[in-house]
Amino acid sequence: LSSFSGQHVHLSAKINGQLVVRPYTPVSDINERGSIYFKDTHPLFPEGGKMTQYLDNLKIGDSINIRGPGGLLTYNGRGRFAIKSSKKADPVQKKYKKVAMLAGGSGIAPMYQLIKASLADSYDKLEMHLIYANKSEQDILLFEELLNLEMKHPTRFRVWFTIDARKGKGMSSRVRHSHSPLG
């Protein structure tokens, strides 16, 4: 499933007689078959929400309605962004050398999409810094993938993981010491 970096799609389906519409951000590379949702990752919905359960039960040959891609930000590569102030506004073209990103929970998807697109282009010199917040260490999506990207591209991508230690037993030394802004 391909889309532009920073964009999402809306999936819609009639589920139990009710129209359900949900935004999803593809996290696979633009040129590969991929997935657009995570199952067994949200602690409040271990079986997924209505749409995730519906998607999980689709059979070969079934179809679903998709609208998009859409969004207010598109990453065009090599530090170039198209940014809209509203859905109907024309995009303003901006170029940056560095970007700082803050994501929480499943909000990592559009950031991950942008990070992967930038790092895949050897001519792209954009430097990216990501702070990724979650309630617990178990809630961190794409943990290994983000660490691997940081290890492969240490001058271009840095990630810091934060969790709400009050809710759990704290965080492992791997998260706390090696990937925390506090160090």
Tab-separated table of C-alpha atoms in Angstrom:
chain	number	residue	atom	x	y	z
A	1	LEU	CA	0.000	0.000	0.000
A	2	SER	CA	1.701	3.176	-1.095
A	3	SER	CA	1.139	6.776	-0.123
A	4	PHE	CA	3.201	9.903	0.202
A	5	SER	CA	5.359	10.229	3.309
A	6	GLY	CA	3.443	12.019	6.026
A	7	GLN	CA	0.065	11.077	4.561
A	8	HIS	CA	-2.687	8.732	5.732
A	9	VAL	CA	-5.694	6.967	4.228
A	10	HIS	CA	-9.243	6.553	5.532
A	11	LEU	CA	-10.712	3.057	5.552
A	12	SER	CA	-14.485	2.672	5.712
A	13	ALA	CA	-16.724	-0.361	6.063
A	14	LYS	CA	-20.205	-1.312	7.251
A	15	ILE	CA	-19.633	-3.240	10.452
A	16	ASN	CA	-22.689	-4.695	12.184
A	17	GLY	CA	-24.860	-2.339	10.126
A	18	GLN	CA	-22.918	0.771	11.196
A	19	LEU	CA	-20.543	2.800	8.988
A	20	VAL	CA	-17.083	2.813	10.580
A	21	VAL	CA	-14.364	5.134	9.222
A	22	ARG	CA	-10.810	5.118	10.566
A	23	PRO	CA	-7.590	6.856	9.497
A	24	TYR	CA	-4.538	4.625	9.026
A	25	THR	CA	-0.972	5.516	8.162
A	26	PRO	CA	0.909	2.917	6.112
A	27	VAL	CA	4.300	2.120	7.616
A	28	SER	CA	5.606	-0.111	4.842
A	29	ASP	CA	7.926	1.190	2.145
A	30	ILE	CA	6.134	2.770	-0.802
A	31	ASN	CA	7.312	0.009	-3.168
A	32	GLU	CA	6.388	-3.017	-1.061
A	33	ARG	CA	3.230	-4.773	-0.029
A	34	GLY	CA	2.591	-3.781	3.509
A	35	SER	CA	0.426	-3.439	6.497
A	36	ILE	CA	-1.470	-0.462	7.780
A	37	TYR	CA	-2.519	-1.569	11.224
A	38	PHE	CA	-1.124	-3.131	14.363
A	39	LYS	CA	-2.972	-5.891	16.192
A	40	ASP	CA	-2.202	-6.921	19.773
A	41	THR	CA	-0.442	-3.619	20.469
A	42	HIS	CA	-2.959	-1.405	22.269
A	43	PRO	CA	-3.386	-2.480	25.901
A	44	LEU	CA	-7.004	-1.267	26.045
A	45	PHE	CA	-7.901	-3.088	22.820
A	46	PRO	CA	-5.797	-6.277	22.659
A	47	GLU	CA	-8.030	-7.674	19.904
A	48	GLY	CA	-7.969	-4.339	18.087
A	49	GLY	CA	-10.831	-1.927	17.584
A	50	LYS	CA	-13.848	-2.460	15.334
A	51	MET	CA	-11.960	-1.739	12.115
A	52	THR	CA	-8.884	-3.781	13.056
A	53	GLN	CA	-11.046	-6.807	13.856
A	54	TYR	CA	-12.911	-6.314	10.574
A	55	LEU	CA	-9.625	-6.135	8.617
A	56	ASP	CA	-8.298	-9.191	10.405
A	57	ASN	CA	-11.321	-11.218	9.249
A	58	LEU	CA	-11.200	-10.211	5.566
A	59	LYS	CA	-10.743	-13.071	3.127
A	60	ILE	CA	-8.943	-13.067	-0.219
A	61	GLY	CA	-11.271	-11.368	-2.693
A	62	ASP	CA	-13.009	-9.217	-0.052
A	63	SER	CA	-12.797	-5.466	-0.509
A	64	ILE	CA	-12.750	-2.348	1.616
A	65	ASN	CA	-13.270	1.317	0.774
A	66	ILE	CA	-10.139	3.472	0.906
A	67	ARG	CA	-10.031	7.263	0.560
A	68	GLY	CA	-6.828	9.207	0.322
A	69	PRO	CA	-4.004	9.772	0.654
A	70	GLY	CA	-4.583	12.878	2.712
A	71	GLY	CA	-3.044	14.983	5.426
A	72	LEU	CA	-1.662	18.423	6.116
A	73	LEU	CA	2.006	17.516	5.671
A	74	THR	CA	3.820	15.728	2.873
A	75	TYR	CA	7.517	14.922	2.891
A	76	ASN	CA	8.883	15.340	-0.640
A	77	GLY	CA	12.408	14.210	0.197
A	78	ARG	CA	15.768	15.879	0.745
A	79	GLY	CA	14.435	18.154	3.467
A	80	ARG	CA	11.493	19.436	1.405
A	81	PHE	CA	8.031	19.544	2.953
A	82	ALA	CA	4.642	20.656	1.627
A	83	ILE	CA	2.657	21.994	4.589
A	84	LYS	CA	-1.023	22.966	4.572
A	85	SER	CA	-2.566	25.178	7.246
A	86	SER	CA	-5.960	23.502	6.645
A	87	LYS	CA	-7.452	20.770	4.453
A	88	LYS	CA	-8.537	23.255	1.780
A	89	ALA	CA	-5.413	25.439	1.855
A	90	ASP	CA	-2.727	25.286	-0.801
A	91	PRO	CA	0.496	23.745	0.503
A	92	VAL	CA	3.434	25.976	1.368
A	93	GLN	CA	6.801	24.535	0.322
A	94	LYS	CA	9.472	24.569	3.042
A	95	LYS	CA	12.988	23.166	3.212
A	96	TYR	CA	14.689	22.171	6.461
A	97	LYS	CA	18.092	20.791	7.437
A	98	LYS	CA	16.865	19.436	10.793
A	99	VAL	CA	13.485	18.390	12.182
A	100	ALA	CA	12.395	17.478	15.698
A	101	MET	CA	9.460	15.103	16.063
A	102	LEU	CA	7.323	14.216	19.064
A	103	ALA	CA	5.112	11.133	18.870
A	104	GLY	CA	2.945	9.225	21.307
A	105	GLY	CA	1.639	5.681	20.973
A	106	SER	CA	0.327	4.815	17.520
A	107	GLY	CA	1.112	8.396	16.462
A	108	ILE	CA	4.531	7.003	15.577
A	109	ALA	CA	3.220	5.776	12.205
A	110	PRO	CA	3.513	9.036	10.196
A	111	MET	CA	6.870	9.831	11.826
A	112	TYR	CA	8.211	6.365	11.020
A	113	GLN	CA	7.024	6.736	7.435
A	114	LEU	CA	8.926	10.036	7.068
A	115	ILE	CA	12.053	8.709	8.809
A	116	LYS	CA	12.223	5.650	6.563
A	117	ALA	CA	11.670	7.688	3.396
A	118	SER	CA	14.424	10.141	4.289
A	119	LEU	CA	16.957	7.509	5.336
A	120	ALA	CA	16.318	5.415	2.205
A	121	ASP	CA	17.699	8.234	0.017
A	122	SER	CA	21.491	8.465	0.298
A	123	TYR	CA	21.353	12.027	-1.078
A	124	ASP	CA	18.871	13.154	1.586
A	125	LYS	CA	20.810	14.874	4.385
A	126	LEU	CA	17.866	15.746	6.663
A	127	GLU	CA	18.760	15.315	10.350
A	128	MET	CA	15.880	13.949	12.436
A	129	HIS	CA	15.400	13.805	16.198
A	130	LEU	CA	12.456	11.868	17.629
A	131	ILE	CA	11.060	11.772	21.150
A	132	TYR	CA	8.635	8.870	21.381
A	133	ALA	CA	6.371	8.694	24.450
A	134	ASN	CA	4.351	5.710	25.651
A	135	LYS	CA	2.577	4.591	28.813
A	136	SER	CA	4.744	1.504	29.281
A	137	GLU	CA	7.690	-0.207	27.652
A	138	GLN	CA	5.328	-2.871	26.277
A	139	ASP	CA	3.373	-0.170	24.407
A	140	ILE	CA	6.356	0.942	22.296
A	141	LEU	CA	5.613	0.170	18.647
A	142	LEU	CA	8.498	-0.315	16.199
A	143	PHE	CA	11.051	-0.295	19.038
A	144	GLU	CA	13.624	-2.551	17.347
A	145	GLU	CA	13.054	-0.938	13.960
A	146	LEU	CA	13.727	2.551	15.344
A	147	LEU	CA	16.849	1.392	17.190
A	148	ASN	CA	18.148	-0.275	14.029
A	149	LEU	CA	17.601	2.896	11.997
A	150	GLU	CA	19.452	4.930	14.624
A	151	MET	CA	22.363	2.459	14.624
A	152	LYS	CA	22.593	2.495	10.818
A	153	HIS	CA	22.284	6.303	10.546
A	154	PRO	CA	23.701	7.802	13.781
A	155	THR	CA	24.501	11.192	12.241
A	156	ARG	CA	21.058	11.612	10.689
A	157	PHE	CA	18.594	10.011	13.105
A	158	ARG	CA	18.355	9.974	16.906
A	159	VAL	CA	15.524	8.543	18.986
A	160	TRP	CA	14.650	8.925	22.653
A	161	PHE	CA	12.003	6.745	24.290
A	162	THR	CA	10.046	7.961	27.291
A	163	ILE	CA	7.449	6.096	29.301
A	164	ASP	CA	5.123	6.960	32.145
A	165	ALA	CA	7.048	5.067	34.825
A	166	ARG	CA	4.379	5.895	37.420
A	167	LYS	CA	1.954	3.493	35.739
A	168	GLY	CA	4.291	0.520	35.749
A	169	LYS	CA	7.429	-0.758	37.367
A	170	GLY	CA	9.664	1.718	35.619
A	171	MET	CA	11.627	1.130	32.470
A	172	SER	CA	14.439	-1.164	31.552
A	173	SER	CA	17.973	0.125	31.598
A	174	ARG	CA	18.005	-0.272	27.804
A	175	VAL	CA	15.311	2.385	27.424
A	176	ARG	CA	16.260	4.579	30.385
A	177	HIS	CA	20.022	4.827	29.968
A	178	SER	CA	20.790	4.423	26.318
A	179	HIS	CA	17.794	6.149	24.784
A	180	SER	CA	16.634	8.880	27.099
A	181	PRO	CA	17.251	12.615	26.703
A	182	LEU	CA	18.370	12.531	30.344
A	183	GLY	CA	20.849	9.915	29.530
